[in-house]
Amino acid sequence: MSNRPSPIRLVFAPVRALFVSDASAGILLILVAIAAMLAANSALAEDYHHLFHGELFSADVFKLNTLHLWINDGLMAIFFFVVGLEVKREWIEGQLSDNDQRKMPVLAAAAGMVFPALVYLFFVNAEGAGELTRGWAIPAATDIAFAMGVLGLLGSRVPASLRLFLLTVAIVDDIGAVLVIALFYTANLKVMWLLAAAVVVGIMMAMNRARISAYTPFIVMALVLWFLVLNSGVHATIAGVVAALTIPMRGKDDDTMLEHLEHGLAPWSAYLIVPVFGFANAGVEIGNLGMEGIIAPLPIAIAAGLFFGKQVGILSAIYVADRLGFAPRPDGASWTEIWGVSILCGIGFTMSLFISGLAFAGNALLIEEAKIGILMGSFVSAVVGYTILRMTTDHPEDEKSPYLDKADL
């Protein structure tokens, strides 16, 4: 018998590690969110807020003068860099490289962004709150680590096709979120800084074409690009995505340069950068808001967008595409299972918190209310999605599936 790996094994190879241990990063985020809430509502509240928002030095010295800004504009640029690497790999060699394979994830992700935004706008416009419309993109994002973490708690009960579907939808969702940030959440653009950034991108593209396989030149140029974008009016984290897209798939010796870089940075992103971001941003003082603040239009609109908008958008897109023959639903999955996964896409922790800070920059009250809505919507989506899948899924045959075998890692 041939020992040559089967095509299905090769298809799943890039994401097997996520499937084996995908619960850990999500569980860590849950613990971080709880810790942030406890810190913000205890005797440590003043120290918690001072740690992240206390001035490190004058803003005249450098734009990022608090730890919170360094995390959101600095560390998160690395997170977006990893996202960019993942997107490029998937688009060129992974699940999004084939037009037929990308149809369903792209359609589902698009619907999963549009419907939550519409639900959000319906709720805030019903209250006549014009300022709140800036937050329309907050419920449009899906947190990959959190959603995959909840799915990972179910083990092999969930069909592997649904795991892959959730992962690819979340990746496409990230692409959409990056575009939204770049197009809709920018300050006054400064042309000279942007032109300088464009020159740096051009140099990095030339380095790509020359197949420079050393990491140092790309890292140095990426840092320069980040500094230029930081001062351009476009959010600095966009530099991370743009820099990632210039990294060669392979170096001169035909080594998998991009994949090595992604695998090296992904654990740091998942287990350090994102948890630090979550701890710095998820803490909200419930006492300061009161019940009136918790049930205010903004948190209700965000929670409704995440829980109702996501599942309606994604489930309806899959159903229509499958019925019209545009793209098939995930293989071997029932409609109830697809519904459960669609609900899990309503977990919008990391990217939603990030966008809320951009949408309501300078308005501390709205940012706090947005956090409540994100936490409520994400929590309900996680619990309900998990419960539905726990009650309706049972795929023990996946335990013997070759692409889930830890020995293959």
mmCIF file of C-alpha atoms in Angstrom:
data_model
loop_
_atom_site.group_PDB
_atom_site.id
_atom_site.type_symbol
_atom_site.label_atom_id
_atom_site.label_comp_id
_atom_site.label_asym_id
_atom_site.label_seq_id
_atom_site.Cartn_x
_atom_site.Cartn_y
_atom_site.Cartn_z
ATOM 1 C CA MET A 1 0.000 0.000 0.000
ATOM 2 C CA SER A 2 1.294 3.474 -0.887
ATOM 3 C CA ASN A 3 2.320 5.767 1.961
ATOM 4 C CA ARG A 4 1.658 8.813 -0.151
ATOM 5 C CA PRO A 5 -0.682 11.218 1.704
ATOM 6 C CA SER A 6 -4.190 11.462 0.339
ATOM 7 C CA PRO A 7 -5.491 14.684 -1.279
ATOM 8 C CA ILE A 8 -7.821 15.318 1.658
ATOM 9 C CA ARG A 9 -4.836 15.132 4.041
ATOM 10 C CA LEU A 10 -2.975 17.703 1.966
ATOM 11 C CA VAL A 11 -5.980 20.006 1.872
ATOM 12 C CA PHE A 12 -6.241 20.051 5.653
ATOM 13 C CA ALA A 13 -2.509 20.088 6.416
ATOM 14 C CA PRO A 14 -2.138 23.897 6.849
ATOM 15 C CA VAL A 15 -4.807 24.044 9.552
ATOM 16 C CA ARG A 16 -4.452 20.717 11.371
ATOM 17 C CA ALA A 17 -2.645 22.278 14.304
ATOM 18 C CA LEU A 18 -5.535 24.676 14.848
ATOM 19 C CA PHE A 19 -7.998 21.775 14.888
ATOM 20 C CA VAL A 20 -6.015 19.813 17.444
ATOM 21 C CA SER A 21 -5.596 22.632 19.974
ATOM 22 C CA ASP A 22 -8.106 25.236 18.864
ATOM 23 C CA ALA A 23 -9.853 25.340 22.242
ATOM 24 C CA SER A 24 -6.902 26.701 24.207
ATOM 25 C CA ALA A 25 -6.695 30.186 22.659
ATOM 26 C CA GLY A 26 -10.455 30.656 22.985
ATOM 27 C CA ILE A 27 -10.467 29.527 26.618
ATOM 28 C CA LEU A 28 -7.629 31.942 27.335
ATOM 29 C CA LEU A 29 -9.651 34.817 25.858
ATOM 30 C CA ILE A 30 -12.633 33.888 28.019
ATOM 31 C CA LEU A 31 -10.445 33.944 31.134
ATOM 32 C CA VAL A 32 -8.884 37.246 30.073
ATOM 33 C CA ALA A 33 -12.294 38.859 29.580
ATOM 34 C CA ILE A 34 -13.386 37.669 33.024
ATOM 35 C CA ALA A 35 -10.163 38.940 34.597
ATOM 36 C CA ALA A 36 -10.576 42.348 32.944
ATOM 37 C CA MET A 37 -14.149 42.653 34.198
ATOM 38 C CA LEU A 38 -13.135 41.648 37.722
ATOM 39 C CA ALA A 39 -10.258 44.112 37.750
ATOM 40 C CA ALA A 40 -12.446 46.966 36.491
ATOM 41 C CA ASN A 41 -15.107 46.283 39.114
ATOM 42 C CA SER A 42 -12.966 45.740 42.193
ATOM 43 C CA ALA A 43 -10.677 47.702 44.462
ATOM 44 C CA LEU A 44 -8.097 47.418 41.670
ATOM 45 C CA ALA A 45 -10.208 49.481 39.267
ATOM 46 C CA GLU A 46 -8.195 52.694 39.654
ATOM 47 C CA ASP A 47 -4.897 50.866 39.236
ATOM 48 C CA TYR A 48 -6.283 48.955 36.246
ATOM 49 C CA HIS A 49 -7.296 52.122 34.399
ATOM 50 C CA HIS A 50 -4.142 54.007 35.380
ATOM 51 C CA LEU A 51 -1.961 51.152 34.116
ATOM 52 C CA PHE A 52 -3.367 51.387 30.604
ATOM 53 C CA HIS A 53 -4.436 55.028 30.329
ATOM 54 C CA GLY A 54 -1.900 56.843 32.507
ATOM 55 C CA GLU A 55 0.483 59.023 30.493
ATOM 56 C CA LEU A 56 3.930 57.524 29.995
ATOM 57 C CA PHE A 57 5.273 60.806 28.603
ATOM 58 C CA SER A 58 4.017 63.906 26.833
ATOM 59 C CA ALA A 59 2.105 63.424 23.600
ATOM 60 C CA ASP A 60 4.468 66.012 22.113
ATOM 61 C CA VAL A 61 7.300 63.494 22.490
ATOM 62 C CA PHE A 62 5.512 60.675 20.668
ATOM 63 C CA LYS A 63 1.962 60.069 19.519
ATOM 64 C CA LEU A 64 1.605 56.850 21.506
ATOM 65 C CA ASN A 65 1.904 58.158 25.055
ATOM 66 C CA THR A 66 -0.085 55.529 26.979
ATOM 67 C CA LEU A 67 0.245 51.768 27.330
ATOM 68 C CA HIS A 68 -3.260 51.424 25.893
ATOM 69 C CA LEU A 69 -2.206 53.203 22.684
ATOM 70 C CA TRP A 70 0.956 51.108 22.407
ATOM 71 C CA ILE A 71 -1.167 47.958 22.666
ATOM 72 C CA ASN A 72 -3.920 49.057 20.253
ATOM 73 C CA ASP A 73 -1.723 50.796 17.683
ATOM 74 C CA GLY A 74 1.540 48.928 18.199
ATOM 75 C CA LEU A 75 1.092 45.351 19.381
ATOM 76 C CA MET A 76 -2.097 44.952 17.360
ATOM 77 C CA ALA A 77 -0.150 45.818 14.215
ATOM 78 C CA ILE A 78 1.630 42.498 14.755
ATOM 79 C CA PHE A 79 -1.750 40.777 15.121
ATOM 80 C CA PHE A 80 -2.859 42.301 11.823
ATOM 81 C CA PHE A 81 0.474 41.279 10.273
ATOM 82 C CA VAL A 82 -0.258 37.656 11.195
ATOM 83 C CA VAL A 83 -3.774 38.049 9.791
ATOM 84 C CA GLY A 84 -2.267 39.350 6.554
ATOM 85 C CA LEU A 85 0.123 36.389 6.330
ATOM 86 C CA GLU A 86 -2.741 33.962 6.911
ATOM 87 C CA VAL A 87 -4.930 35.644 4.310
ATOM 88 C CA LYS A 88 -2.166 35.637 1.687
ATOM 89 C CA ARG A 89 -1.336 31.977 2.276
ATOM 90 C CA GLU A 90 -4.962 30.909 2.145
ATOM 91 C CA TRP A 91 -5.625 33.006 -0.976
ATOM 92 C CA ILE A 92 -2.617 31.706 -2.907
ATOM 93 C CA GLU A 93 -2.251 28.106 -1.744
ATOM 94 C CA GLY A 94 -5.036 27.372 0.741
ATOM 95 C CA GLN A 95 -8.809 27.073 0.908
ATOM 96 C CA LEU A 96 -9.383 30.417 -0.814
ATOM 97 C CA SER A 97 -7.081 29.679 -3.761
ATOM 98 C CA ASP A 98 -9.743 27.925 -5.817
ATOM 99 C CA ASN A 99 -12.670 29.942 -7.128
ATOM 100 C CA ASP A 100 -15.188 27.173 -6.406
ATOM 101 C CA GLN A 101 -13.886 26.710 -2.867
ATOM 102 C CA ARG A 102 -13.956 30.405 -2.033
ATOM 103 C CA LYS A 103 -17.521 31.033 -3.265
ATOM 104 C CA MET A 104 -19.321 29.898 -0.126
ATOM 105 C CA PRO A 105 -16.955 31.396 2.499
ATOM 106 C CA VAL A 106 -16.864 34.752 0.676
ATOM 107 C CA LEU A 107 -20.648 34.867 0.277
ATOM 108 C CA ALA A 108 -21.291 33.763 3.864
ATOM 109 C CA ALA A 109 -18.759 36.218 5.284
ATOM 110 C CA ALA A 110 -20.191 39.092 3.242
ATOM 111 C CA ALA A 111 -23.736 38.328 4.398
ATOM 112 C CA GLY A 112 -22.369 37.859 7.914
ATOM 113 C CA MET A 113 -21.087 41.437 7.832
ATOM 114 C CA VAL A 114 -24.005 43.139 6.076
ATOM 115 C CA PHE A 115 -26.846 41.677 8.161
ATOM 116 C CA PRO A 116 -25.340 42.528 11.587
ATOM 117 C CA ALA A 117 -24.703 46.072 10.360
ATOM 118 C CA LEU A 118 -28.335 46.363 9.219
ATOM 119 C CA VAL A 119 -29.644 44.986 12.519
ATOM 120 C CA TYR A 120 -27.417 47.426 14.404
ATOM 121 C CA LEU A 121 -28.597 50.408 12.333
ATOM 122 C CA PHE A 122 -32.229 49.362 12.790
ATOM 123 C CA PHE A 123 -31.891 49.499 16.578
ATOM 124 C CA VAL A 124 -29.916 52.736 16.834
ATOM 125 C CA ASN A 125 -32.010 54.571 14.222
ATOM 126 C CA ALA A 126 -35.158 53.522 16.063
ATOM 127 C CA GLU A 127 -33.861 55.662 18.912
ATOM 128 C CA GLY A 128 -32.927 58.537 16.607
ATOM 129 C CA ALA A 129 -29.312 58.413 17.827
ATOM 130 C CA GLY A 130 -27.376 59.726 14.831
ATOM 131 C CA GLU A 131 -23.953 59.628 16.533
ATOM 132 C CA LEU A 132 -24.304 55.919 17.174
ATOM 133 C CA THR A 133 -24.402 55.104 13.461
ATOM 134 C CA ARG A 134 -20.590 55.270 13.419
ATOM 135 C CA GLY A 135 -20.560 51.928 15.216
ATOM 136 C CA TRP A 136 -22.284 50.003 12.409
ATOM 137 C CA ALA A 137 -19.209 47.794 11.796
ATOM 138 C CA ILE A 138 -18.764 46.711 15.435
ATOM 139 C CA PRO A 139 -21.021 43.610 15.215
ATOM 140 C CA ALA A 140 -19.773 42.724 11.719
ATOM 141 C CA ALA A 141 -16.581 40.995 12.911
ATOM 142 C CA THR A 142 -15.957 37.404 14.024
ATOM 143 C CA ASP A 143 -13.237 36.468 16.501
ATOM 144 C CA ILE A 144 -11.359 33.481 15.021
ATOM 145 C CA ALA A 145 -9.673 32.313 18.227
ATOM 146 C CA PHE A 146 -12.786 32.673 20.382
ATOM 147 C CA ALA A 147 -15.146 30.972 17.897
ATOM 148 C CA MET A 148 -12.707 28.160 17.080
ATOM 149 C CA GLY A 149 -12.068 27.760 20.803
ATOM 150 C CA VAL A 150 -15.741 27.157 21.566
ATOM 151 C CA LEU A 151 -15.951 24.766 18.622
ATOM 152 C CA GLY A 152 -12.847 22.995 19.900
ATOM 153 C CA LEU A 153 -14.595 22.251 23.204
ATOM 154 C CA LEU A 154 -16.910 19.946 21.260
ATOM 155 C CA GLY A 155 -14.004 17.833 20.011
ATOM 156 C CA SER A 156 -14.816 15.425 17.214
ATOM 157 C CA ARG A 157 -18.569 15.828 17.604
ATOM 158 C CA VAL A 158 -18.498 18.595 14.982
ATOM 159 C CA PRO A 159 -17.817 17.500 11.379
ATOM 160 C CA ALA A 160 -14.406 18.578 10.134
ATOM 161 C CA SER A 161 -16.001 20.328 7.153
ATOM 162 C CA LEU A 162 -17.769 22.725 9.525
ATOM 163 C CA ARG A 163 -14.537 23.490 11.363
ATOM 164 C CA LEU A 164 -12.869 24.370 8.093
ATOM 165 C CA PHE A 165 -15.899 26.400 7.022
ATOM 166 C CA LEU A 166 -15.863 28.456 10.235
ATOM 167 C CA LEU A 167 -12.135 29.079 9.883
ATOM 168 C CA THR A 168 -12.353 30.226 6.254
ATOM 169 C CA VAL A 169 -15.404 32.425 6.904
ATOM 170 C CA ALA A 170 -13.567 34.083 9.798
ATOM 171 C CA ILE A 171 -10.516 34.662 7.582
ATOM 172 C CA VAL A 172 -12.623 36.320 4.878
ATOM 173 C CA ASP A 173 -14.382 38.244 7.640
ATOM 174 C CA ASP A 174 -10.995 39.572 8.735
ATOM 175 C CA ILE A 175 -10.327 40.793 5.191
ATOM 176 C CA GLY A 176 -13.618 42.673 5.272
ATOM 177 C CA ALA A 177 -12.877 44.141 8.703
ATOM 178 C CA VAL A 178 -9.469 45.397 7.537
ATOM 179 C CA LEU A 179 -11.073 47.072 4.509
ATOM 180 C CA VAL A 180 -13.737 48.649 6.730
ATOM 181 C CA ILE A 181 -11.099 50.062 9.077
ATOM 182 C CA ALA A 182 -9.056 51.431 6.183
ATOM 183 C CA LEU A 183 -12.023 52.988 4.361
ATOM 184 C CA PHE A 184 -14.343 54.164 7.123
ATOM 185 C CA TYR A 185 -12.315 54.671 10.290
ATOM 186 C CA THR A 186 -9.522 56.999 9.261
ATOM 187 C CA ALA A 187 -8.706 60.496 10.482
ATOM 188 C CA ASN A 188 -7.681 63.404 8.256
ATOM 189 C CA LEU A 189 -5.297 61.950 5.698
ATOM 190 C CA LYS A 190 -1.811 63.429 5.453
ATOM 191 C CA VAL A 191 -0.685 63.043 1.857
ATOM 192 C CA MET A 192 3.082 63.318 2.357
ATOM 193 C CA TRP A 193 3.109 60.577 4.982
ATOM 194 C CA LEU A 194 0.975 58.387 2.709
ATOM 195 C CA LEU A 195 3.269 58.979 -0.254
ATOM 196 C CA ALA A 196 6.281 58.027 1.866
ATOM 197 C CA ALA A 197 4.434 54.889 2.974
ATOM 198 C CA ALA A 198 3.671 54.057 -0.665
ATOM 199 C CA VAL A 199 7.390 54.318 -1.496
ATOM 200 C CA VAL A 200 8.223 51.881 1.317
ATOM 201 C CA VAL A 201 5.566 49.449 0.072
ATOM 202 C CA GLY A 202 7.077 49.709 -3.402
ATOM 203 C CA ILE A 203 10.515 48.853 -2.007
ATOM 204 C CA MET A 204 9.088 45.849 -0.138
ATOM 205 C CA MET A 205 7.365 44.639 -3.316
ATOM 206 C CA ALA A 206 10.674 44.936 -5.183
ATOM 207 C CA MET A 207 12.318 42.900 -2.396
ATOM 208 C CA ASN A 208 9.588 40.308 -2.893
ATOM 209 C CA ARG A 209 10.198 40.094 -6.639
ATOM 210 C CA ALA A 210 13.925 39.747 -5.959
ATOM 211 C CA ARG A 211 13.012 36.808 -3.682
ATOM 212 C CA ILE A 212 15.055 38.160 -0.808
ATOM 213 C CA SER A 213 14.864 35.386 1.750
ATOM 214 C CA ALA A 214 16.295 37.226 4.773
ATOM 215 C CA TYR A 215 13.688 38.286 7.327
ATOM 216 C CA THR A 216 15.582 41.286 8.714
ATOM 217 C CA PRO A 217 15.154 43.633 5.685
ATOM 218 C CA PHE A 218 11.411 42.985 5.640
ATOM 219 C CA ILE A 219 11.091 43.521 9.396
ATOM 220 C CA VAL A 220 13.012 46.804 9.236
ATOM 221 C CA MET A 221 10.922 48.066 6.318
ATOM 222 C CA ALA A 222 7.713 46.937 8.039
ATOM 223 C CA LEU A 223 8.621 49.015 11.110
ATOM 224 C CA VAL A 224 9.303 52.035 8.907
ATOM 225 C CA LEU A 225 5.978 51.489 7.156
ATOM 226 C CA TRP A 226 4.178 51.270 10.508
ATOM 227 C CA PHE A 227 5.658 54.583 11.646
ATOM 228 C CA LEU A 228 4.679 56.313 8.395
ATOM 229 C CA VAL A 229 1.120 54.960 8.454
ATOM 230 C CA LEU A 230 0.806 55.882 12.150
ATOM 231 C CA ASN A 231 1.314 59.517 11.164
ATOM 232 C CA SER A 232 -0.715 59.405 7.941
ATOM 233 C CA GLY A 233 -4.262 59.389 9.324
ATOM 234 C CA VAL A 234 -4.854 55.747 8.335
ATOM 235 C CA HIS A 235 -4.896 53.486 11.369
ATOM 236 C CA ALA A 236 -1.412 52.127 12.050
ATOM 237 C CA THR A 237 -2.524 48.492 12.173
ATOM 238 C CA ILE A 238 -3.295 48.585 8.437
ATOM 239 C CA ALA A 239 0.481 48.734 7.940
ATOM 240 C CA GLY A 240 0.674 45.232 9.413
ATOM 241 C CA VAL A 241 -1.628 43.793 6.763
ATOM 242 C CA VAL A 242 0.043 45.639 3.885
ATOM 243 C CA ALA A 243 3.516 44.570 5.042
ATOM 244 C CA ALA A 244 2.389 40.949 5.302
ATOM 245 C CA LEU A 245 1.177 40.944 1.706
ATOM 246 C CA THR A 246 4.693 41.814 0.506
ATOM 247 C CA ILE A 247 6.325 38.808 2.216
ATOM 248 C CA PRO A 248 7.418 36.234 -0.401
ATOM 249 C CA MET A 249 5.672 32.889 -0.322
ATOM 250 C CA ARG A 250 9.081 31.319 -0.938
ATOM 251 C CA GLY A 251 12.662 32.510 -0.660
ATOM 252 C CA LYS A 252 15.562 31.941 -3.030
ATOM 253 C CA ASP A 253 16.097 28.394 -1.784
ATOM 254 C CA ASP A 254 12.419 27.670 -2.359
ATOM 255 C CA ASP A 255 11.817 27.530 1.391
ATOM 256 C CA THR A 256 8.314 28.358 2.588
ATOM 257 C CA MET A 257 9.282 31.784 3.900
ATOM 258 C CA LEU A 258 5.797 33.166 4.550
ATOM 259 C CA GLU A 259 4.562 29.999 6.241
ATOM 260 C CA HIS A 260 7.620 29.837 8.511
ATOM 261 C CA LEU A 261 7.087 33.451 9.535
ATOM 262 C CA GLU A 262 3.390 32.870 10.146
ATOM 263 C CA HIS A 263 4.008 29.760 12.259
ATOM 264 C CA GLY A 264 6.645 31.599 14.257
ATOM 265 C CA LEU A 265 4.436 34.601 15.031
ATOM 266 C CA ALA A 266 1.011 32.946 15.337
ATOM 267 C CA PRO A 267 1.542 31.579 18.894
ATOM 268 C CA TRP A 268 2.795 34.975 20.092
ATOM 269 C CA SER A 269 -0.248 36.619 18.529
ATOM 270 C CA ALA A 270 -2.764 34.114 19.903
ATOM 271 C CA TYR A 271 -1.327 33.633 23.375
ATOM 272 C CA LEU A 272 0.203 37.005 24.164
ATOM 273 C CA ILE A 273 -0.841 39.900 21.922
ATOM 274 C CA VAL A 274 -4.569 39.150 21.689
ATOM 275 C CA PRO A 275 -4.934 38.306 25.424
ATOM 276 C CA VAL A 276 -3.046 41.494 26.372
ATOM 277 C CA PHE A 277 -5.319 43.471 24.041
ATOM 278 C CA GLY A 278 -8.374 41.779 25.527
ATOM 279 C CA PHE A 279 -7.320 42.495 29.093
ATOM 280 C CA ALA A 280 -6.598 46.139 28.254
ATOM 281 C CA ASN A 281 -9.901 46.681 26.450
ATOM 282 C CA ALA A 282 -12.558 44.379 27.922
ATOM 283 C CA GLY A 283 -12.665 45.892 31.407
ATOM 284 C CA VAL A 284 -15.791 47.974 31.906
ATOM 285 C CA GLU A 285 -17.115 49.320 35.209
ATOM 286 C CA ILE A 286 -20.685 48.073 35.468
ATOM 287 C CA GLY A 287 -21.379 50.319 38.447
ATOM 288 C CA ASN A 288 -20.657 53.456 36.454
ATOM 289 C CA LEU A 289 -23.110 52.455 33.736
ATOM 290 C CA GLY A 290 -25.899 51.002 35.843
ATOM 291 C CA MET A 291 -28.825 49.073 34.407
ATOM 292 C CA GLU A 292 -29.755 52.084 32.268
ATOM 293 C CA GLY A 293 -26.399 51.937 30.533
ATOM 294 C CA ILE A 294 -26.520 48.161 30.052
ATOM 295 C CA ILE A 295 -29.883 48.302 28.261
ATOM 296 C CA ALA A 296 -29.077 51.503 26.381
ATOM 297 C CA PRO A 297 -29.588 51.526 22.565
ATOM 298 C CA LEU A 298 -25.883 51.027 21.789
ATOM 299 C CA PRO A 299 -25.191 47.783 23.725
ATOM 300 C CA ILE A 300 -28.556 46.335 22.695
ATOM 301 C CA ALA A 301 -27.881 47.159 19.016
ATOM 302 C CA ILE A 302 -24.417 45.555 19.130
ATOM 303 C CA ALA A 303 -25.606 42.445 20.976
ATOM 304 C CA ALA A 304 -28.547 42.035 18.579
ATOM 305 C CA GLY A 305 -26.282 42.507 15.571
ATOM 306 C CA LEU A 306 -23.841 39.871 16.793
ATOM 307 C CA PHE A 307 -26.401 37.296 17.875
ATOM 308 C CA PHE A 308 -29.256 37.754 15.402
ATOM 309 C CA GLY A 309 -27.575 39.481 12.473
ATOM 310 C CA LYS A 310 -24.686 37.032 12.156
ATOM 311 C CA GLN A 311 -26.744 33.859 12.228
ATOM 312 C CA VAL A 312 -29.455 35.183 9.910
ATOM 313 C CA GLY A 313 -26.949 36.524 7.407
ATOM 314 C CA ILE A 314 -24.685 33.479 7.269
ATOM 315 C CA LEU A 315 -27.401 30.823 7.460
ATOM 316 C CA SER A 316 -29.557 32.477 4.791
ATOM 317 C CA ALA A 317 -26.523 32.929 2.486
ATOM 318 C CA ILE A 318 -25.629 29.244 2.789
ATOM 319 C CA TYR A 319 -29.226 28.140 2.252
ATOM 320 C CA VAL A 320 -29.787 30.307 -0.835
ATOM 321 C CA ALA A 321 -26.404 29.422 -2.377
ATOM 322 C CA ASP A 322 -27.007 25.705 -1.806
ATOM 323 C CA ARG A 323 -30.547 25.762 -3.177
ATOM 324 C CA LEU A 324 -29.549 27.750 -6.274
ATOM 325 C CA GLY A 325 -26.545 25.524 -6.921
ATOM 326 C CA PHE A 326 -24.141 28.463 -6.611
ATOM 327 C CA ALA A 327 -22.074 26.677 -3.959
ATOM 328 C CA PRO A 328 -22.733 23.564 -1.828
ATOM 329 C CA ARG A 329 -23.129 23.665 1.934
ATOM 330 C CA PRO A 330 -20.358 22.128 4.076
ATOM 331 C CA ASP A 331 -20.095 18.430 3.312
ATOM 332 C CA GLY A 332 -21.637 16.035 5.832
ATOM 333 C CA ALA A 333 -23.193 18.785 7.966
ATOM 334 C CA SER A 334 -26.868 19.025 8.811
ATOM 335 C CA TRP A 335 -28.754 22.326 8.663
ATOM 336 C CA THR A 336 -29.002 22.346 12.453
ATOM 337 C CA GLU A 337 -25.228 22.025 12.723
ATOM 338 C CA ILE A 338 -24.752 24.808 10.186
ATOM 339 C CA TRP A 339 -27.137 26.949 12.217
ATOM 340 C CA GLY A 340 -25.092 26.317 15.359
ATOM 341 C CA VAL A 341 -21.853 27.334 13.638
ATOM 342 C CA SER A 342 -23.561 30.414 12.177
ATOM 343 C CA ILE A 343 -24.436 31.460 15.715
ATOM 344 C CA LEU A 344 -20.824 30.963 16.836
ATOM 345 C CA CYS A 345 -19.806 33.492 14.190
ATOM 346 C CA GLY A 346 -21.540 36.045 16.414
ATOM 347 C CA ILE A 347 -18.564 35.916 18.776
ATOM 348 C CA GLY A 348 -16.922 39.226 17.897
ATOM 349 C CA PHE A 349 -14.615 39.843 20.837
ATOM 350 C CA THR A 350 -11.215 41.032 19.540
ATOM 351 C CA MET A 351 -12.043 42.803 16.280
ATOM 352 C CA SER A 352 -15.303 44.231 17.644
ATOM 353 C CA LEU A 353 -13.515 45.760 20.637
ATOM 354 C CA PHE A 354 -10.909 47.169 18.288
ATOM 355 C CA ILE A 355 -13.461 48.751 15.934
ATOM 356 C CA SER A 356 -15.484 50.189 18.830
ATOM 357 C CA GLY A 357 -12.409 52.108 19.971
ATOM 358 C CA LEU A 358 -12.075 53.601 16.483
ATOM 359 C CA ALA A 359 -15.784 54.314 16.026
ATOM 360 C CA PHE A 360 -16.233 56.201 19.298
ATOM 361 C CA ALA A 361 -12.721 57.544 19.884
ATOM 362 C CA GLY A 362 -12.860 60.321 22.461
ATOM 363 C CA ASN A 363 -16.233 59.276 23.901
ATOM 364 C CA ALA A 364 -15.464 57.105 26.920
ATOM 365 C CA LEU A 365 -19.135 56.463 27.761
ATOM 366 C CA LEU A 366 -19.983 55.086 24.321
ATOM 367 C CA ILE A 367 -16.861 52.926 24.310
ATOM 368 C CA GLU A 368 -17.886 51.448 27.677
ATOM 369 C CA GLU A 369 -21.432 50.823 26.436
ATOM 370 C CA ALA A 370 -20.022 49.224 23.281
ATOM 371 C CA LYS A 371 -17.924 46.854 25.392
ATOM 372 C CA ILE A 372 -21.034 45.738 27.257
ATOM 373 C CA GLY A 373 -22.831 45.035 23.981
ATOM 374 C CA ILE A 374 -19.858 43.109 22.587
ATOM 375 C CA LEU A 375 -19.512 40.999 25.723
ATOM 376 C CA MET A 376 -23.260 40.293 25.877
ATOM 377 C CA GLY A 377 -23.569 39.414 22.186
ATOM 378 C CA SER A 378 -20.420 37.288 22.179
ATOM 379 C CA PHE A 379 -21.378 35.461 25.390
ATOM 380 C CA VAL A 380 -24.905 34.636 24.208
ATOM 381 C CA SER A 381 -23.612 33.550 20.794
ATOM 382 C CA ALA A 382 -21.004 31.289 22.416
ATOM 383 C CA VAL A 383 -23.435 29.674 24.857
ATOM 384 C CA VAL A 384 -26.328 29.194 22.430
ATOM 385 C CA GLY A 385 -24.109 28.054 19.550
ATOM 386 C CA TYR A 386 -22.283 25.584 21.785
ATOM 387 C CA THR A 387 -25.551 24.254 23.243
ATOM 388 C CA ILE A 388 -27.124 23.668 19.828
ATOM 389 C CA LEU A 389 -24.037 21.872 18.518
ATOM 390 C CA ARG A 390 -23.629 19.877 21.736
ATOM 391 C CA MET A 391 -27.198 18.617 21.489
ATOM 392 C CA THR A 392 -27.300 17.877 17.773
ATOM 393 C CA THR A 393 -23.826 16.775 16.665
ATOM 394 C CA ASP A 394 -22.232 13.382 16.962
ATOM 395 C CA HIS A 395 -19.482 12.512 14.476
ATOM 396 C CA PRO A 396 -17.270 9.940 16.212
ATOM 397 C CA GLU A 397 -15.914 8.872 12.828
ATOM 398 C CA ASP A 398 -13.903 12.109 12.740
ATOM 399 C CA GLU A 399 -11.793 10.798 15.605
ATOM 400 C CA LYS A 400 -10.183 8.439 13.086
ATOM 401 C CA SER A 401 -9.874 11.085 10.390
ATOM 402 C CA PRO A 402 -6.260 11.300 9.124
ATOM 403 C CA TYR A 403 -6.174 15.088 9.142
ATOM 404 C CA LEU A 404 -7.015 15.178 12.841
ATOM 405 C CA ASP A 405 -4.294 12.756 13.872
ATOM 406 C CA LYS A 406 -1.878 14.431 16.285
ATOM 407 C CA ALA A 407 0.841 12.050 15.205
ATOM 408 C CA ASP A 408 0.861 13.736 11.820
ATOM 409 C CA LEU A 409 1.812 17.136 13.264
#
